[in-house]
Short mmCIF file of C-alpha atoms in Angstrom, two decimals:
data_model
loop_
_atom_site.label_atom_id
_atom_site.label_comp_id
_atom_site.label_asym_id
_atom_site.label_seq_id
_atom_site.Cartn_x
_atom_site.Cartn_y
_atom_site.Cartn_z
CA MET F 1164 7.05 -25.58 90.69
CA PRO F 1165 10.64 -24.62 89.67
CA THR F 1166 12.75 -27.53 88.45
CA ILE F 1167 16.54 -27.37 88.24
CA LEU F 1168 18.35 -29.43 85.63
CA GLY F 1169 21.98 -30.07 86.58
CA GLY F 1170 23.40 -30.78 90.00
CA GLY F 1171 26.78 -29.12 89.70
CA LEU F 1172 27.70 -26.09 91.79
CA SER F 1173 25.47 -23.68 89.84
CA GLY F 1174 22.46 -26.01 90.09
CA LEU F 1175 22.93 -26.50 93.83
CA ALA F 1176 23.39 -22.75 94.28
CA ALA F 1177 20.19 -22.13 92.28
CA GLY F 1178 18.33 -24.36 94.76
CA TYR F 1179 19.82 -22.41 97.65
CA TYR F 1180 18.75 -19.06 96.18
CA LEU F 1181 15.24 -20.33 95.41
CA LEU F 1182 14.89 -21.14 99.10
CA ARG F 1183 16.19 -17.67 99.98
CA LYS F 1184 13.56 -16.24 97.65
CA GLY F 1185 10.92 -17.79 99.88
CA ILE F 1186 9.91 -20.76 97.76
CA PRO F 1187 9.20 -23.80 99.96
CA GLY F 1188 11.67 -26.63 99.51
CA SER F 1189 8.83 -29.07 98.89
CA GLN F 1190 8.08 -27.18 95.67
CA ILE F 1191 11.64 -27.38 94.29
CA LYS F 1192 13.11 -30.30 92.35
CA LEU F 1193 16.71 -30.81 91.23
CA PHE F 1194 17.65 -33.51 88.72
CA GLU F 1195 21.21 -34.63 87.95
CA ALA F 1196 22.11 -37.08 85.18
CA SER F 1197 25.22 -38.52 86.85
CA SER F 1198 25.51 -40.55 90.04
CA ARG F 1199 26.66 -37.64 92.23
CA LEU F 1200 26.06 -33.96 92.88
CA GLY F 1201 28.83 -31.37 92.77
CA GLY F 1202 29.80 -31.36 89.10
CA TRP F 1203 33.49 -30.89 88.35
CA ILE F 1204 34.36 -30.17 91.98
CA LYS F 1205 35.68 -33.44 93.35
CA SER F 1206 37.98 -33.93 96.33
CA THR F 1207 39.42 -37.41 96.90
CA ARG F 1208 40.98 -38.14 100.29
CA ASN F 1209 43.89 -40.51 100.72
CA ARG F 1210 43.26 -41.58 104.30
CA GLU F 1211 46.58 -43.38 104.69
CA HIS F 1212 48.61 -40.21 104.17
CA GLY F 1213 45.98 -37.60 105.09
CA ILE F 1214 46.14 -35.81 101.74
CA ILE F 1215 43.49 -34.67 99.29
CA PHE F 1216 43.57 -34.86 95.50
CA GLU F 1217 41.47 -32.23 93.72
CA SER F 1218 40.43 -33.19 90.21
CA GLY F 1219 38.74 -29.84 89.57
CA PRO F 1220 38.80 -26.37 91.18
CA ARG F 1221 40.64 -26.13 94.49
CA THR F 1222 40.66 -22.45 95.54
CA ILE F 1223 38.40 -19.40 95.57
CA ARG F 1224 39.20 -15.68 95.39
CA PRO F 1225 37.60 -13.48 98.08
CA ILE F 1226 37.64 -10.18 96.19
CA GLY F 1227 35.06 -8.26 94.17
CA VAL F 1228 31.29 -8.45 94.12
CA ASN F 1229 31.42 -12.11 93.06
CA GLY F 1230 33.89 -13.01 95.79
CA ARG F 1231 31.91 -11.27 98.53
CA ASN F 1232 28.75 -13.00 97.37
CA THR F 1233 30.40 -16.41 97.80
CA LEU F 1234 31.66 -15.46 101.26
CA ALA F 1235 28.11 -14.51 102.27
CA LEU F 1236 26.95 -17.92 101.05
CA LEU F 1237 29.65 -19.70 103.07
CA GLU F 1238 28.71 -17.70 106.14
CA ASP F 1239 25.06 -18.63 105.77
CA LEU F 1240 26.04 -22.30 105.42
CA GLN F 1241 28.14 -21.93 108.61
CA LEU F 1242 31.35 -22.95 106.89
CA GLU F 1243 33.50 -20.16 108.38
CA LYS F 1244 35.52 -22.49 110.59
CA GLN F 1245 36.32 -24.77 107.67
CA ILE F 1246 37.96 -22.06 105.58
CA VAL F 1247 41.69 -22.49 104.92
CA PRO F 1248 43.06 -19.15 103.69
CA ILE F 1249 46.25 -18.52 101.75
CA LEU F 1250 47.53 -15.11 102.85
CA LYS F 1251 48.96 -12.49 100.50
CA THR F 1252 52.29 -12.73 102.36
CA SER F 1253 52.72 -16.45 101.59
CA ALA F 1254 55.03 -17.87 98.93
CA ALA F 1255 51.99 -19.39 97.21
CA ALA F 1256 50.51 -15.92 96.77
CA GLN F 1257 53.71 -14.08 95.89
CA ARG F 1258 55.49 -16.58 93.67
CA ARG F 1259 53.71 -17.47 90.45
CA LEU F 1260 55.84 -18.89 87.71
CA ILE F 1261 55.70 -19.27 83.95
CA TYR F 1262 57.55 -21.77 81.77
CA VAL F 1263 59.07 -19.99 78.79
CA ASN F 1264 62.13 -20.74 76.67
CA ASN F 1265 62.62 -24.10 78.39
CA GLN F 1266 62.93 -22.64 81.87
CA LEU F 1267 60.89 -21.32 84.79
CA HIS F 1268 60.58 -17.60 85.47
CA VAL F 1269 59.02 -15.80 88.45
CA LEU F 1270 56.42 -13.19 87.55
CA PRO F 1271 56.68 -9.80 89.30
CA SER F 1272 54.45 -9.65 92.37
CA ASN F 1273 54.78 -5.98 93.39
CA LEU F 1274 55.26 -2.48 92.00
CA LYS F 1275 59.05 -2.66 92.27
CA GLY F 1276 59.01 -5.59 89.88
CA LEU F 1277 57.55 -3.39 87.14
CA PHE F 1278 60.71 -1.29 87.02
CA ARG F 1279 63.23 -4.16 86.84
CA LYS F 1280 64.17 -6.12 83.74
CA GLN F 1281 63.09 -9.65 84.57
CA THR F 1282 63.30 -12.70 82.34
CA PRO F 1283 61.72 -13.77 80.05
CA PHE F 1284 60.82 -10.15 79.25
CA SER F 1285 63.44 -8.17 77.36
CA ARG F 1286 62.48 -4.88 79.04
CA PRO F 1287 61.00 -3.80 82.40
CA LEU F 1288 57.24 -4.29 82.42
CA ILE F 1289 56.69 -0.57 82.93
CA SER F 1290 57.52 -0.23 79.23
CA ALA F 1291 54.39 -2.25 78.42
CA LEU F 1292 52.29 0.27 80.35
CA LEU F 1293 53.97 3.14 78.52
CA HIS F 1294 53.24 1.34 75.26
CA ASP F 1295 49.55 1.29 76.17
CA ILE F 1296 49.55 4.99 77.01
CA SER F 1297 51.23 5.93 73.72
CA THR F 1298 49.19 3.59 71.55
CA GLY F 1299 45.85 5.36 71.86
CA LYS F 1300 42.51 3.91 70.91
CA SER F 1301 42.26 1.61 67.92
CA SER F 1302 41.32 3.45 64.73
CA GLU F 1303 38.87 0.64 63.99
CA SER F 1304 35.62 0.20 65.88
CA LEU F 1305 36.05 -3.32 67.22
CA PRO F 1306 32.95 -5.05 68.59
CA ASP F 1307 35.27 -7.72 70.05
CA GLU F 1308 38.66 -9.30 69.49
CA SER F 1309 40.83 -12.02 70.93
CA ILE F 1310 42.57 -11.41 74.24
CA TYR F 1311 45.87 -12.17 72.52
CA ASN F 1312 45.37 -9.51 69.85
CA PHE F 1313 44.16 -7.00 72.43
CA ALA F 1314 47.17 -7.60 74.70
CA LYS F 1315 49.62 -7.51 71.78
CA ARG F 1316 48.11 -4.29 70.45
CA ARG F 1317 48.03 -2.53 73.82
CA PHE F 1318 51.07 -3.94 75.64
CA GLY F 1319 53.30 -5.67 73.07
CA GLN F 1320 53.92 -9.20 71.88
CA GLU F 1321 55.96 -10.34 74.90
CA ILE F 1322 53.07 -9.60 77.25
CA ALA F 1323 50.70 -11.44 74.92
CA ASP F 1324 53.01 -14.46 74.60
CA TYR F 1325 54.51 -14.73 78.08
CA ALA F 1326 51.87 -13.32 80.44
CA ILE F 1327 48.41 -13.34 78.88
CA SER F 1328 48.57 -16.62 76.96
CA PRO F 1329 49.68 -18.71 79.98
CA MET F 1330 47.11 -16.95 82.15
CA ILE F 1331 44.29 -17.96 79.78
CA CYS F 1332 45.56 -21.55 79.97
CA GLY F 1333 45.10 -21.32 83.73
CA ILE F 1334 41.67 -19.67 83.63
CA CYS F 1335 39.88 -21.74 81.02
CA ALA F 1336 42.47 -24.08 79.46
CA GLY F 1337 42.00 -22.02 76.33
CA ASN F 1338 43.91 -20.44 73.48
CA ALA F 1339 44.25 -16.69 74.03
CA LYS F 1340 44.20 -16.23 70.24
CA GLU F 1341 40.57 -17.42 70.27
CA ILE F 1342 39.18 -16.17 73.60
CA SER F 1343 37.06 -13.01 73.69
CA VAL F 1344 38.49 -9.97 75.45
CA LYS F 1345 35.04 -8.37 75.61
CA PHE F 1346 33.78 -11.28 77.71
CA LEU F 1347 36.72 -12.43 79.81
CA MET F 1348 38.33 -9.01 80.34
CA LYS F 1349 35.33 -6.82 79.77
CA ASP F 1350 36.48 -4.10 82.19
CA LEU F 1351 39.79 -3.60 80.35
CA PHE F 1352 38.04 -3.69 76.98
CA ALA F 1353 35.50 -1.12 78.17
CA LYS F 1354 38.24 1.15 79.53
CA GLU F 1355 39.96 1.23 76.16
CA GLN F 1356 36.68 1.94 74.39
CA LYS F 1357 35.79 4.78 76.76
CA HIS F 1358 39.17 6.32 77.62
CA GLY F 1359 41.36 5.37 74.68
CA GLY F 1360 43.64 3.10 76.70
CA VAL F 1361 43.73 0.64 79.58
CA VAL F 1362 46.08 2.64 81.82
CA LYS F 1363 44.13 5.86 81.23
CA GLY F 1364 40.93 3.99 82.08
CA LEU F 1365 42.43 2.53 85.26
CA LEU F 1366 43.59 5.97 86.38
CA ALA F 1367 40.18 7.48 85.66
CA SER F 1368 38.51 4.71 87.66
CA ALA F 1369 40.93 5.21 90.57
CA PHE F 1370 40.11 8.91 90.76
CA ALA F 1371 36.39 8.18 90.52
CA GLN F 1372 36.64 5.64 93.33
CA GLY F 1373 38.59 8.08 95.46
CA ALA F 1374 35.70 10.53 95.26
CA LYS F 1375 33.27 7.92 96.52
CA LYS F 1376 32.92 6.34 99.91
CA ALA F 1377 34.10 2.72 99.82
CA PRO F 1378 31.17 0.31 100.00
CA GLU F 1379 30.63 -1.59 103.21
CA ALA F 1380 31.60 -5.26 103.19
CA PRO F 1381 28.30 -7.21 103.16
CA SER F 1382 29.32 -9.93 105.61
CA GLU F 1383 31.53 -10.52 108.62
CA LEU F 1384 33.44 -13.10 106.61
CA ALA F 1385 34.22 -10.57 103.88
CA ASN F 1386 35.51 -8.18 106.56
CA ARG F 1387 37.66 -10.97 107.98
CA ALA F 1388 39.08 -11.85 104.57
CA LYS F 1389 40.06 -8.23 104.02
CA ALA F 1390 41.54 -7.76 107.50
CA GLU F 1391 43.55 -10.99 107.36
CA LYS F 1392 44.66 -10.28 103.76
CA TRP F 1393 43.50 -13.48 102.13
CA SER F 1394 44.79 -14.03 98.62
CA ILE F 1395 42.72 -17.16 97.96
CA TYR F 1396 41.20 -19.85 100.14
CA SER F 1397 39.95 -23.42 100.20
CA LEU F 1398 38.00 -25.55 102.67
CA GLN F 1399 38.94 -28.30 105.07
CA GLY F 1400 38.30 -31.63 103.42
CA GLY F 1401 38.79 -30.06 100.00
CA LEU F 1402 36.60 -27.76 97.95
CA GLU F 1403 33.95 -30.47 97.58
CA THR F 1404 32.93 -29.47 101.12
CA LEU F 1405 30.99 -26.59 99.52
CA PRO F 1406 28.68 -28.59 97.20
CA ARG F 1407 28.24 -31.19 99.96
CA ALA F 1408 27.10 -28.44 102.34
CA LEU F 1409 24.70 -27.07 99.72
CA GLU F 1410 23.34 -30.56 99.10
CA SER F 1411 22.73 -31.09 102.83
CA HIS F 1412 21.08 -27.68 103.10
CA LEU F 1413 18.67 -28.40 100.23
CA GLN F 1414 17.74 -31.82 101.56
CA ALA F 1415 17.18 -30.42 105.07
CA GLU F 1416 14.71 -27.97 103.49
CA ASN F 1417 12.85 -30.82 101.72
CA VAL F 1418 14.14 -30.05 98.23
CA LEU F 1419 13.86 -33.17 96.10
CA THR F 1420 17.33 -33.99 94.72
CA ARG F 1421 17.61 -36.91 92.35
CA THR F 1422 20.78 -38.31 90.77
CA ASN F 1423 20.88 -40.70 87.78
CA LYS F 1424 17.95 -38.69 86.38
CA ASP F 1425 18.92 -37.80 82.82
CA CYS F 1426 16.58 -35.44 81.00
CA LEU F 1427 16.07 -36.54 77.39
CA GLY F 1428 14.04 -33.61 76.08
CA ILE F 1429 12.21 -30.38 76.93
CA THR F 1430 8.91 -29.35 75.34
CA PHE F 1431 7.62 -25.91 76.22
CA ARG F 1432 3.87 -25.38 76.65
CA PRO F 1433 1.88 -22.13 77.15
CA ASN F 1434 1.82 -22.65 80.91
CA GLY F 1435 5.09 -24.45 81.58
CA ALA F 1436 7.18 -27.26 80.20
CA GLU F 1437 7.28 -31.03 79.89
CA LEU F 1438 10.50 -32.80 80.80
CA THR F 1439 11.02 -36.21 79.25
CA PHE F 1440 12.91 -38.85 81.23
CA ARG F 1441 13.35 -42.57 80.69
CA GLU F 1442 10.77 -43.10 83.42
CA GLY F 1443 8.21 -40.84 81.75
CA VAL F 1444 7.20 -37.19 81.44
CA GLU F 1445 7.07 -34.57 84.21
CA GLU F 1446 5.10 -31.34 83.91
CA VAL F 1447 6.76 -28.31 85.51
CA ASP F 1448 6.03 -24.60 85.77
CA SER F 1449 9.52 -23.50 84.78
CA VAL F 1450 13.06 -24.75 84.28
CA ILE F 1451 16.36 -23.42 85.59
CA SER F 1452 19.06 -25.01 83.45
CA ALA F 1453 22.46 -25.48 85.06
CA LEU F 1454 23.40 -27.91 82.30
CA PRO F 1455 26.35 -27.46 79.94
CA SER F 1456 25.12 -25.46 76.95
CA TYR F 1457 25.76 -28.34 74.52
CA LYS F 1458 23.55 -30.62 76.62
CA LEU F 1459 20.73 -28.07 76.76
CA ALA F 1460 21.08 -27.64 72.99
CA GLU F 1461 20.20 -31.33 72.53
CA LEU F 1462 17.13 -31.04 74.74
CA VAL F 1463 15.55 -28.09 72.90
CA ARG F 1464 16.61 -28.95 69.33
CA ASN F 1465 13.28 -30.37 68.09
CA GLN F 1466 11.12 -27.49 69.23
CA HIS F 1467 13.64 -24.61 69.09
CA PRO F 1468 16.38 -25.35 66.50
CA GLU F 1469 17.53 -21.72 66.41
CA LEU F 1470 18.12 -21.69 70.16
CA SER F 1471 19.83 -25.06 69.92
CA GLU F 1472 22.20 -23.76 67.25
CA MET F 1473 23.18 -20.76 69.38
CA LEU F 1474 23.80 -22.96 72.42
CA SER F 1475 25.85 -25.37 70.32
CA GLY F 1476 28.03 -22.45 69.24
CA ILE F 1477 29.77 -22.47 72.64
CA PRO F 1478 32.67 -24.95 72.34
CA TYR F 1479 34.13 -26.97 75.22
CA VAL F 1480 37.55 -28.52 75.79
CA ASP F 1481 38.87 -31.66 77.48
CA VAL F 1482 41.42 -31.44 80.29
CA GLY F 1483 43.65 -34.11 81.75
CA VAL F 1484 44.34 -33.80 85.48
CA VAL F 1485 47.07 -35.88 87.11
CA ASN F 1486 47.54 -35.70 90.90
CA MET F 1487 50.98 -36.79 92.12
CA HIS F 1488 51.88 -37.55 95.74
CA TYR F 1489 55.37 -38.00 97.16
CA SER F 1490 55.64 -39.09 100.79
CA SER F 1491 59.40 -38.68 101.13
CA GLY F 1492 59.49 -34.98 101.99
CA ASN F 1493 59.68 -31.90 99.79
CA VAL F 1494 60.83 -32.89 96.31
CA LEU F 1495 60.28 -29.37 94.94
CA LYS F 1496 63.22 -27.06 94.33
CA GLU F 1497 60.84 -24.15 93.62
CA GLN F 1498 58.28 -22.66 95.98
CA GLY F 1499 55.07 -20.90 94.95
CA PHE F 1500 51.54 -21.50 93.73
CA GLY F 1501 52.80 -23.34 90.67
CA PHE F 1502 53.60 -22.55 87.07
CA LEU F 1503 51.78 -22.11 83.77
CA ALA F 1504 53.34 -23.02 80.46
CA ALA F 1505 53.33 -20.59 77.54
CA PRO F 1506 51.56 -22.19 74.55
CA ALA F 1507 54.50 -21.08 72.42
CA GLU F 1508 56.54 -23.82 74.16
CA LYS F 1509 54.36 -26.37 72.35
CA ILE F 1510 54.22 -28.88 75.19
CA PRO F 1511 51.16 -30.94 76.21
CA ILE F 1512 50.87 -29.60 79.75
CA LEU F 1513 49.10 -26.37 80.67
CA GLY F 1514 50.78 -26.03 84.04
CA VAL F 1515 51.41 -27.54 87.46
CA ILE F 1516 49.90 -26.54 90.81
CA PHE F 1517 52.11 -26.95 93.89
CA ASP F 1518 49.35 -28.06 96.28
CA SER F 1519 51.74 -28.74 99.16
CA CYS F 1520 53.12 -25.18 98.91
CA CYS F 1521 49.61 -23.78 99.16
CA PHE F 1522 48.55 -25.92 102.13
CA ASP F 1523 50.44 -27.54 105.00
CA LEU F 1524 50.65 -31.23 104.11
CA GLY F 1525 53.41 -32.15 106.52
CA SER F 1526 56.15 -34.24 104.95
CA ASN F 1527 54.10 -34.85 101.79
CA THR F 1528 54.56 -33.18 98.42
CA VAL F 1529 51.43 -33.02 96.28
CA LEU F 1530 51.38 -31.66 92.74
CA THR F 1531 48.58 -31.38 90.18
CA VAL F 1532 49.50 -31.49 86.50
CA MET F 1533 46.95 -30.00 84.09
CA MET F 1534 47.18 -30.84 80.42
CA GLY F 1535 45.51 -30.59 77.05
CA GLY F 1536 42.72 -28.04 77.06
CA ALA F 1537 42.42 -26.35 73.66
CA TRP F 1538 45.26 -28.61 72.45
CA PHE F 1539 44.05 -31.90 74.01
CA ARG F 1540 43.42 -33.78 70.76
CA GLU F 1541 46.54 -32.36 69.15
CA TYR F 1542 48.73 -33.92 71.83
CA PHE F 1543 46.73 -36.91 73.02
CA GLY F 1544 44.34 -37.87 70.21
CA ALA F 1545 40.71 -38.84 70.71
CA THR F 1546 41.10 -41.75 73.12
CA PRO F 1547 44.18 -41.50 75.33
CA THR F 1548 44.54 -43.85 78.28
CA GLU F 1549 45.14 -42.82 81.86
CA GLU F 1550 48.57 -44.42 81.51
CA ASP F 1551 49.33 -42.06 78.61
CA LEU F 1552 48.56 -39.00 80.71
CA LEU F 1553 50.43 -40.29 83.75
CA ALA F 1554 53.54 -40.96 81.66
CA THR F 1555 53.33 -37.46 80.14
CA ALA F 1556 52.98 -35.88 83.58
CA GLN F 1557 56.02 -37.73 84.91
CA THR F 1558 58.07 -36.81 81.84
CA TYR F 1559 57.46 -33.08 82.26
CA LEU F 1560 57.85 -33.07 86.04
CA LYS F 1561 61.28 -34.54 85.46
CA LYS F 1562 62.12 -32.16 82.61
CA ILE F 1563 60.86 -28.93 84.21
CA LEU F 1564 60.95 -29.51 87.99
CA LYS F 1565 63.80 -32.05 88.01
CA ILE F 1566 61.75 -34.60 89.94
CA ASP F 1567 63.20 -38.07 89.36
CA GLN F 1568 61.44 -39.85 92.21
CA LYS F 1569 58.61 -42.26 91.63
CA PRO F 1570 55.40 -40.95 93.24
CA THR F 1571 53.90 -42.75 96.23
CA SER F 1572 50.41 -42.48 94.77
CA THR F 1573 48.71 -40.93 91.75
CA LYS F 1574 45.26 -40.23 90.40
CA VAL F 1575 44.40 -39.53 86.77
CA ASN F 1576 41.20 -37.90 85.52
CA ILE F 1577 40.27 -37.21 81.91
CA LEU F 1578 37.61 -34.51 82.12
CA ARG F 1579 35.63 -34.50 78.88
CA LYS F 1580 34.08 -31.23 77.72
CA CYS F 1581 34.62 -29.71 81.14
CA ILE F 1582 35.34 -26.05 80.37
CA PRO F 1583 33.41 -23.79 77.98
CA GLN F 1584 35.46 -21.59 75.67
CA TYR F 1585 34.57 -17.92 75.50
CA ILE F 1586 35.61 -17.44 71.89
CA VAL F 1587 35.39 -14.06 70.15
CA GLY F 1588 31.75 -12.99 69.97
CA HIS F 1589 30.77 -14.87 73.14
CA HIS F 1590 29.27 -11.83 74.85
CA ASP F 1591 26.91 -11.17 71.95
CA ARG F 1592 26.12 -14.88 71.60
CA VAL F 1593 24.99 -15.11 75.23
CA GLU F 1594 22.96 -11.92 74.89
CA ALA F 1595 21.25 -13.37 71.80
CA ILE F 1596 20.44 -16.60 73.65
CA ARG F 1597 18.87 -14.76 76.57
CA LYS F 1598 17.00 -12.39 74.23
CA TYR F 1599 15.55 -15.43 72.45
CA LEU F 1600 14.21 -16.78 75.76
CA VAL F 1601 12.49 -13.46 76.45
CA THR F 1602 11.00 -12.91 72.99
CA GLN F 1603 9.75 -16.52 72.82
CA LYS F 1604 8.45 -16.22 76.42
CA LEU F 1605 10.06 -19.51 77.38
CA PRO F 1606 9.89 -20.47 81.07
CA LEU F 1607 13.63 -21.18 81.03
CA HIS F 1608 16.42 -19.51 82.99
CA LEU F 1609 20.11 -20.18 82.44
CA CYS F 1610 23.02 -20.35 84.86
CA GLY F 1611 26.47 -21.84 84.91
CA ALA F 1612 29.95 -21.50 83.46
CA ALA F 1613 28.84 -21.32 79.82
CA TYR F 1614 27.14 -17.95 80.26
CA ASP F 1615 28.70 -15.95 83.07
CA GLY F 1616 32.27 -17.15 83.67
CA VAL F 1617 34.17 -20.25 84.68
CA GLY F 1618 35.23 -19.45 88.26
CA ILE F 1619 33.54 -20.68 91.44
CA ASN F 1620 32.40 -17.15 92.24
CA ASP F 1621 31.06 -16.68 88.71
CA VAL F 1622 28.85 -19.77 88.65
CA ILE F 1623 27.43 -19.06 92.12
CA LEU F 1624 26.54 -15.48 91.19
CA SER F 1625 25.17 -16.76 87.87
CA ALA F 1626 22.74 -18.95 89.82
CA LYS F 1627 21.74 -16.05 92.04
CA THR F 1628 21.08 -13.84 89.02
CA ALA F 1629 18.99 -16.54 87.32
CA VAL F 1630 16.86 -16.97 90.43
CA GLU F 1631 16.39 -13.22 90.81
CA ALA F 1632 14.89 -13.22 87.29
CA TYR F 1633 12.59 -16.11 88.19
CA LYS F 1634 9.02 -14.95 88.71
CA VAL F 1635 7.06 -16.66 91.45
CA SER F 1636 3.64 -17.64 90.10
#
């Protein structure tokens, strides 16, 4: 009997893929320590004004293998009619801003932009590509390095400071000077290692692709996304619609889902494992862990201290999320998806998402301010109040976006240890963890953001991969 620990998106997806594998729902159990399923995805509706506050992820990308896999999942759950796409032609897709040198700048969104000098960059961005071509491969054999160092070495310091560093704040609320290029940008890292440069590698890949027939889109929804030119998309009712649909699907198939069921320990036996709960011990055939790695580390520490130490080596950061709603029309002077702040600005916010530019919210303006991340304690200390974060959000909305109005409504969330950090060496660390499970023959499979990427598409595919490795007894 497979048992899933963790009822976030990856745990729910693992249950879905176990059913697809042919395992009867009555043989599957899912336990979640908190009072709800869905993890960090949480959509709160303000019924009075018909708006939604997202405290976690809010959009999904449709491209790539990971993106097409998620679209196939949505199609199977019959969520096609609830998809709200943001097209590539929209302002939200074409206007992405960065905050550098105390002002907002629009990043280039097309090829023409590469050939124009555009602030805050001192030269046209094409010069960064030429820098990569002329740099050649590093004389040192680097098993890994930080994304910041990689970008600075290949494209110059301005790209590292003004483009890559803010982008990493948006992806994982992390410090680009610590995050692994081999893990988070493995394709670019591999291209340099193989071809001596990123641009050379991209050109080689383009020629190789041209010689091959393009793969067929695996689902009607993926075909639709391509034909309609989706940039990103969300769901009616907010992104929490997805975990709610997965939860309903599992329960309809007789999967046992239990909340407020906190696992206190795992003991592996020759023919399975024992899970310890406050209510007692449960014997299971195998475990699929969708828990944060630091939580799993606690559960296996007594029996497998080496595994526990490796799992504990993946750090997490706290993020403050402040949703702001203005009912008096459009208070934004800028249009676009939002902006990210360069860490060099040394301000406590990571960026702001312009929700009401992404989705039609009528006469309402909705913004989401993200703050802290790798610098949370530096700016807010160990125990900030919600009032502290709200005041900070209002201060910087006034300073950067010139919004003086008092919001109609707000919501503040302090998300503790919500995003894993893929620090240098992460790829090898995850490989070592999974190798340990194999050599020790532990009936334990891992999925989730700690191991395979932080995005919605990543954690869903992570669950699918874990289930594919699960052997039906």
